[in-house]
Coordinates of C-alpha atoms and ligand atoms in Angstrom, one line a residue:
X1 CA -47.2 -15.3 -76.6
X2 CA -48.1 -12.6 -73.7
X3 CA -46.0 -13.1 -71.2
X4 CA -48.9 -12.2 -68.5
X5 CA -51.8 -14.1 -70.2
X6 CA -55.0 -14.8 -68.2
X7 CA -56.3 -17.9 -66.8
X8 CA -54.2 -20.5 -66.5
X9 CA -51.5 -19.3 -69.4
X10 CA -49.6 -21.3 -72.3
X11 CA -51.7 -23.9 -74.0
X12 CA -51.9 -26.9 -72.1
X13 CA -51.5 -30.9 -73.6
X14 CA -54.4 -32.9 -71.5
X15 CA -55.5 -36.1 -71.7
X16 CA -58.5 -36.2 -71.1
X17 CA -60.4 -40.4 -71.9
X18 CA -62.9 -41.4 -74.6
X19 CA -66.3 -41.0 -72.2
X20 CA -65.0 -37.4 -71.2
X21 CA -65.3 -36.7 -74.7
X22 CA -68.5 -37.9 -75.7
X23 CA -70.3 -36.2 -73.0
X24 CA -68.4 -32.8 -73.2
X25 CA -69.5 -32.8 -77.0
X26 CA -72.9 -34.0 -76.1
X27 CA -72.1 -37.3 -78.5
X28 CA -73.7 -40.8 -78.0
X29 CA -71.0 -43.7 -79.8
X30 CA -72.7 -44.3 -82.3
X31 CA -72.7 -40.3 -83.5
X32 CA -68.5 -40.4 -83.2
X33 CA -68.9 -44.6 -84.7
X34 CA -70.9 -43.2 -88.1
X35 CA -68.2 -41.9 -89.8
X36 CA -64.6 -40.3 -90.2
X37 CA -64.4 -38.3 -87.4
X38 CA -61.0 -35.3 -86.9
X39 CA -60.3 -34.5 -83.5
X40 CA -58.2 -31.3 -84.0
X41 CA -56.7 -30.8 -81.1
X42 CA -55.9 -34.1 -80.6
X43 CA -53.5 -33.7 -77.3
X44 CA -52.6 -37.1 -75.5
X45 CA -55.9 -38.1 -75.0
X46 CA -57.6 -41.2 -75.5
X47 CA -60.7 -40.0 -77.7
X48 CA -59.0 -41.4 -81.0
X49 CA -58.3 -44.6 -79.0
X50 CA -61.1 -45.2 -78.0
X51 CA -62.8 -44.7 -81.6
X52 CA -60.5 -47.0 -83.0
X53 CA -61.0 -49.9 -80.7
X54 CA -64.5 -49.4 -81.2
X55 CA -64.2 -49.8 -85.3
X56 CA -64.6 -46.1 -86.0
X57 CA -62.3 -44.3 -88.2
X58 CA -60.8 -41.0 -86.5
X59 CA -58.1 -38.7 -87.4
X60 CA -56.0 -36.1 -84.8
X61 CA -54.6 -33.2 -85.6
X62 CA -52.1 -31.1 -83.5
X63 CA -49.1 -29.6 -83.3
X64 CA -47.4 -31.8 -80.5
X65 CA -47.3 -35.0 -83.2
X66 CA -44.6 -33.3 -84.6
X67 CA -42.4 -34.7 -81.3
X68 CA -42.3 -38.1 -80.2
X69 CA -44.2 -40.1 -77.9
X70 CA -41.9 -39.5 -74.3
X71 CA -41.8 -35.7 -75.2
X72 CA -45.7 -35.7 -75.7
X73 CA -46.1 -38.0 -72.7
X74 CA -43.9 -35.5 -70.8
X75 CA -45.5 -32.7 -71.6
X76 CA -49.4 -33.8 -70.8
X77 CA -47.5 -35.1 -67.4
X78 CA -46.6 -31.4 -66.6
X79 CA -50.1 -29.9 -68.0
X80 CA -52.0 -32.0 -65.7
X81 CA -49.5 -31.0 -62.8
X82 CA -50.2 -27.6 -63.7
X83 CA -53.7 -27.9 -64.1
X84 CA -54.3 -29.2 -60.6
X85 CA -52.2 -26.6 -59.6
X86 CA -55.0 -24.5 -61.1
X87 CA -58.0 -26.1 -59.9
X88 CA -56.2 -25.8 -56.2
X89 CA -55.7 -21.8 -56.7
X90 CA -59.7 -22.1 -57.8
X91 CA -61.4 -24.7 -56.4
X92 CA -64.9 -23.1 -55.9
X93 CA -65.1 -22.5 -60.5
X94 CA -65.4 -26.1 -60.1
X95 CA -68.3 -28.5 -59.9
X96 CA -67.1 -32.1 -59.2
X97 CA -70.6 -34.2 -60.5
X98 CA -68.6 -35.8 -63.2
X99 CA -65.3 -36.2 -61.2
X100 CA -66.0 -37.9 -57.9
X101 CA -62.8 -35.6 -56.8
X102 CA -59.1 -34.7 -57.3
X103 CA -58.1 -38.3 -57.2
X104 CA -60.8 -39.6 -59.6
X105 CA -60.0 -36.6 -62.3
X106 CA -56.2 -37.5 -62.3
X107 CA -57.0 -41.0 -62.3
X108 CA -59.1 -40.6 -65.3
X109 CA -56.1 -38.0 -66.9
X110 CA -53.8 -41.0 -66.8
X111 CA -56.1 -43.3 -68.3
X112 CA -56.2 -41.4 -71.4
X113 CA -52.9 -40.5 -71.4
X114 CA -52.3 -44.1 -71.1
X115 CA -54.6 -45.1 -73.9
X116 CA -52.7 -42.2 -76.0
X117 CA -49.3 -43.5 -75.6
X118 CA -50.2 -47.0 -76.6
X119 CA -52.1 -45.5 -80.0
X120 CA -49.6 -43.7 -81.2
X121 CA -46.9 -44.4 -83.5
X122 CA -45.2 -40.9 -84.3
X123 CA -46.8 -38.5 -86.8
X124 CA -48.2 -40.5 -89.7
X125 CA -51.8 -40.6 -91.3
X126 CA -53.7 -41.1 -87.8
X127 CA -51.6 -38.3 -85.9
X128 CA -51.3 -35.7 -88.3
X129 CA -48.9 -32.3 -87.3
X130 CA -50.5 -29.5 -88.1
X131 CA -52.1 -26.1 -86.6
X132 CA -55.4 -24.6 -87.4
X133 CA -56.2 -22.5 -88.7
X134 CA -54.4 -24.4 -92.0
X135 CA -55.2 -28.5 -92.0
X136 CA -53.7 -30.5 -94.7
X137 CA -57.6 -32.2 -95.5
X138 CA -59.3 -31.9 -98.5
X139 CA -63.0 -30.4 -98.3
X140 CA -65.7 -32.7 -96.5
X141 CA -63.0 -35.3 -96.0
X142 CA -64.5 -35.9 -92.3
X143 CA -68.7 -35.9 -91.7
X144 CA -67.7 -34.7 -87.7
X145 CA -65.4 -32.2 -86.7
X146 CA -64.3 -31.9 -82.6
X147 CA -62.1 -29.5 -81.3
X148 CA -61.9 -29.4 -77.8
X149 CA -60.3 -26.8 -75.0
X150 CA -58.8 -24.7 -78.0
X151 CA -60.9 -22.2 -79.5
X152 CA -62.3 -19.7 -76.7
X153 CA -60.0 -21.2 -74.5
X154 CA -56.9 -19.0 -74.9
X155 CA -57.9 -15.6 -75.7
X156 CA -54.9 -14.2 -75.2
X157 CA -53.0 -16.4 -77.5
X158 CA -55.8 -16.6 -80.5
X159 CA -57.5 -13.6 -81.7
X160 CA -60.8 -12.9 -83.6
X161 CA -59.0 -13.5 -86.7
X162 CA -57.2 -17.0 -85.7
X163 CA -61.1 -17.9 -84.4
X164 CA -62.9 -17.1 -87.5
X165 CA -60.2 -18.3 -89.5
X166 CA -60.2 -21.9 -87.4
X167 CA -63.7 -22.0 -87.8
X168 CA -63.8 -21.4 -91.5
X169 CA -60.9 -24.4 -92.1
X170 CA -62.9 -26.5 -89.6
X171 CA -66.2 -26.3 -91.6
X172 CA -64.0 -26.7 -94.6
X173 CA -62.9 -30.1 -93.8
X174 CA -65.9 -31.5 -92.2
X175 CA -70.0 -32.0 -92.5
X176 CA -70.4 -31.2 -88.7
X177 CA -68.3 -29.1 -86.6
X178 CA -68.3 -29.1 -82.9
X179 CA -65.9 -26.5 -80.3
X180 CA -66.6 -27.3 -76.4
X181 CA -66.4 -25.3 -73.9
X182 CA -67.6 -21.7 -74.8
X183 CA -65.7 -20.0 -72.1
X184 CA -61.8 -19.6 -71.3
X185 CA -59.3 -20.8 -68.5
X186 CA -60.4 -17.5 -66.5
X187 CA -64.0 -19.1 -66.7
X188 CA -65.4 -16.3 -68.6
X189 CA -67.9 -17.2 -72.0
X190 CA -65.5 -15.9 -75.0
X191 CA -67.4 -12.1 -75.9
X192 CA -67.5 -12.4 -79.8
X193 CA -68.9 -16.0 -79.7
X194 CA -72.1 -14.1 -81.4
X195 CA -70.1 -12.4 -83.9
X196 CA -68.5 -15.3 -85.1
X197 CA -71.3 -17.1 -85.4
X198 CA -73.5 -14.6 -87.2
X199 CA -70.3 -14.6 -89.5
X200 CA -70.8 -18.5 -89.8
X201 CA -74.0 -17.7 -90.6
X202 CA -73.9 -15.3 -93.4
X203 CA -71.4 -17.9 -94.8
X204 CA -73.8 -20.9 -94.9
X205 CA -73.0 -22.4 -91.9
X206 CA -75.7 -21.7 -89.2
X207 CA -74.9 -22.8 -85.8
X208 CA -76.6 -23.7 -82.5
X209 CA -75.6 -23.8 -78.7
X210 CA -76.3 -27.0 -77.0
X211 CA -76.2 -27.7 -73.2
X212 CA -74.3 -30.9 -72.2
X213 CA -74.6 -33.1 -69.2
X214 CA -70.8 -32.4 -68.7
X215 CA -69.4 -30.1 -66.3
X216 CA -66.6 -29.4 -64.4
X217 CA -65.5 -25.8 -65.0
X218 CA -68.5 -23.8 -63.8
X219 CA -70.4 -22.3 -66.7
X220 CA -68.6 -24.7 -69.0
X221 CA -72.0 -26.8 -69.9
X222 CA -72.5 -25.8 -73.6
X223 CA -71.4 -26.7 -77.0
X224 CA -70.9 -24.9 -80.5
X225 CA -72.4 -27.1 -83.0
X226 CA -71.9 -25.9 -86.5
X227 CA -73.5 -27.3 -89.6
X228 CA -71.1 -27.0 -92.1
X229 CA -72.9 -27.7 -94.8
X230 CA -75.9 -26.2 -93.9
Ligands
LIG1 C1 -55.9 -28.3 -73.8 S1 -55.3 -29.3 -75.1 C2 -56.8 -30.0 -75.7 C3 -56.7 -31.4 -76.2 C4 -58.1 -32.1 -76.4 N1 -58.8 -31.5 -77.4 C5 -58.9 -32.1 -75.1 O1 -60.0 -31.5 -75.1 O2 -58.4 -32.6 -74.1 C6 -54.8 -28.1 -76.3 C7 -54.0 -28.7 -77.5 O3 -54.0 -27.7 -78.5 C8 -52.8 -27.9 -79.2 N2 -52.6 -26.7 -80.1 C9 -51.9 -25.6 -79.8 N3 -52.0 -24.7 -80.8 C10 -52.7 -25.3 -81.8 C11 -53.2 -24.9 -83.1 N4 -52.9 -23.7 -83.6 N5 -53.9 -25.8 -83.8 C12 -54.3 -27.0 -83.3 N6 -53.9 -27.4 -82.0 C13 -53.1 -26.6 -81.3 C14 -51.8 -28.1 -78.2 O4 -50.7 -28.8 -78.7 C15 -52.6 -29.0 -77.2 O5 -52.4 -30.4 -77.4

């Protein structure tokens, strides 16, 4: 870890709900409904909730599992403190269409923290401990991959290596890979985004990017979408 990273620094636990999900990956419910679905990283949100409520089948993958729920709960707690904190040091790199405004986004932060803490049950076969760029899935176990406000997020904490290498184990383990957003906390579109995916390419997984409906960080309105069988 720098000690000096940019943007907004360590990795932050969110929470964000379900419908925050399926718009920022550009998803209807039945796409996330269809099949197995991995949401690596999971956080404290209440995507996989949501999912399972619904009759889907979805499995999280992240690090934090590994501690139990009031640590977890305490440390999304502090990320959205810290986030706000953020937004308040940057208000104009936001764009408040989807949030009404600061009340509504914590508001909907709580509800899928909420919905989090009453899903999960410690680390077992639905909150599965573990860091990319290494899961613990076999090949094609999952036909849709998410992976949300990780990859391009943290620059300084990931290099080029960690990103093709998460990208690689992501396409490993699923038929569909998707990464949202495309730029970091300093609001700047990650700079080898084109390398990486002309390496995806040349490995048989061609890729497109897709504008969403969803934004809040400005210039955070597309999505990777990787076919990883291609
Ligand atoms: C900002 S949260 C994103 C959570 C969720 N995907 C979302 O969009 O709200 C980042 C998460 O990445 C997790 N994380 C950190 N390093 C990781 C790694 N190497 N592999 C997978 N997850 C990691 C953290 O524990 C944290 O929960």
């Amino acid at each position: 870890m720098r000690l000096n990273p940019r943007g907004i620094g360590e990795v932050v636990v969110s929470s964000r709900p379900y419908e925050e999900y399926l718009a920022m990956f550009g998803l209807t419910e039945a796409d996330v409904l269809s099949g197995p679905v991995l949401d690596c990283p999971g956080g404290a949100g209440g995507f996989a909730a949501g999912v399972r409520t619904r009759g889907g089948t979805v499995v999280s993958a992240d690090p934090v599992y590994a501690q139990d729920a009031p640590a977890i709960v305490g440390a999304a707690r502090a990320g959205l403190e810290r986030g706000l904190a953020y937004l308040e040091r940057n208000r104009d790199s936001y764009v408040w269409t989807w949030f009404r405004d600061v009340e509504d986004l914590v508001a909907r932060r709580r509800e899928g923290l909420e919905a989090f803490a009453a899903d999960f049950r410690g680390a077992d076969a639905r909150h599965v401990a573990a860091s990319l760029p290494h899961l613990p899935f076999a090949e094609g176990a999952f036909r849709l991959a998410l992976s949300g406000y990780l990859l391009f997020t943290y620059p300084d904490h990931f290099d080029l290596a960690w990103h093709r290498d998460a990208l690689d184990e992501l396409t490993r383990v699923a038929g569909e890979v998707r990464v949202y957003p495309l730029i970091d906390t300093a609001y700047e579109r990650y700079p080898a985004l084109d390398e990486l995916r002309r390496g995806l390419d040349a490995r048989g997984h061609p890729s497109e990017v897709r504008r969403v409906e969803y934004a809040f960080q400005r210039g955070a309105d597309e999505v990777l979408v990787v076919a990883a069988r291609g």
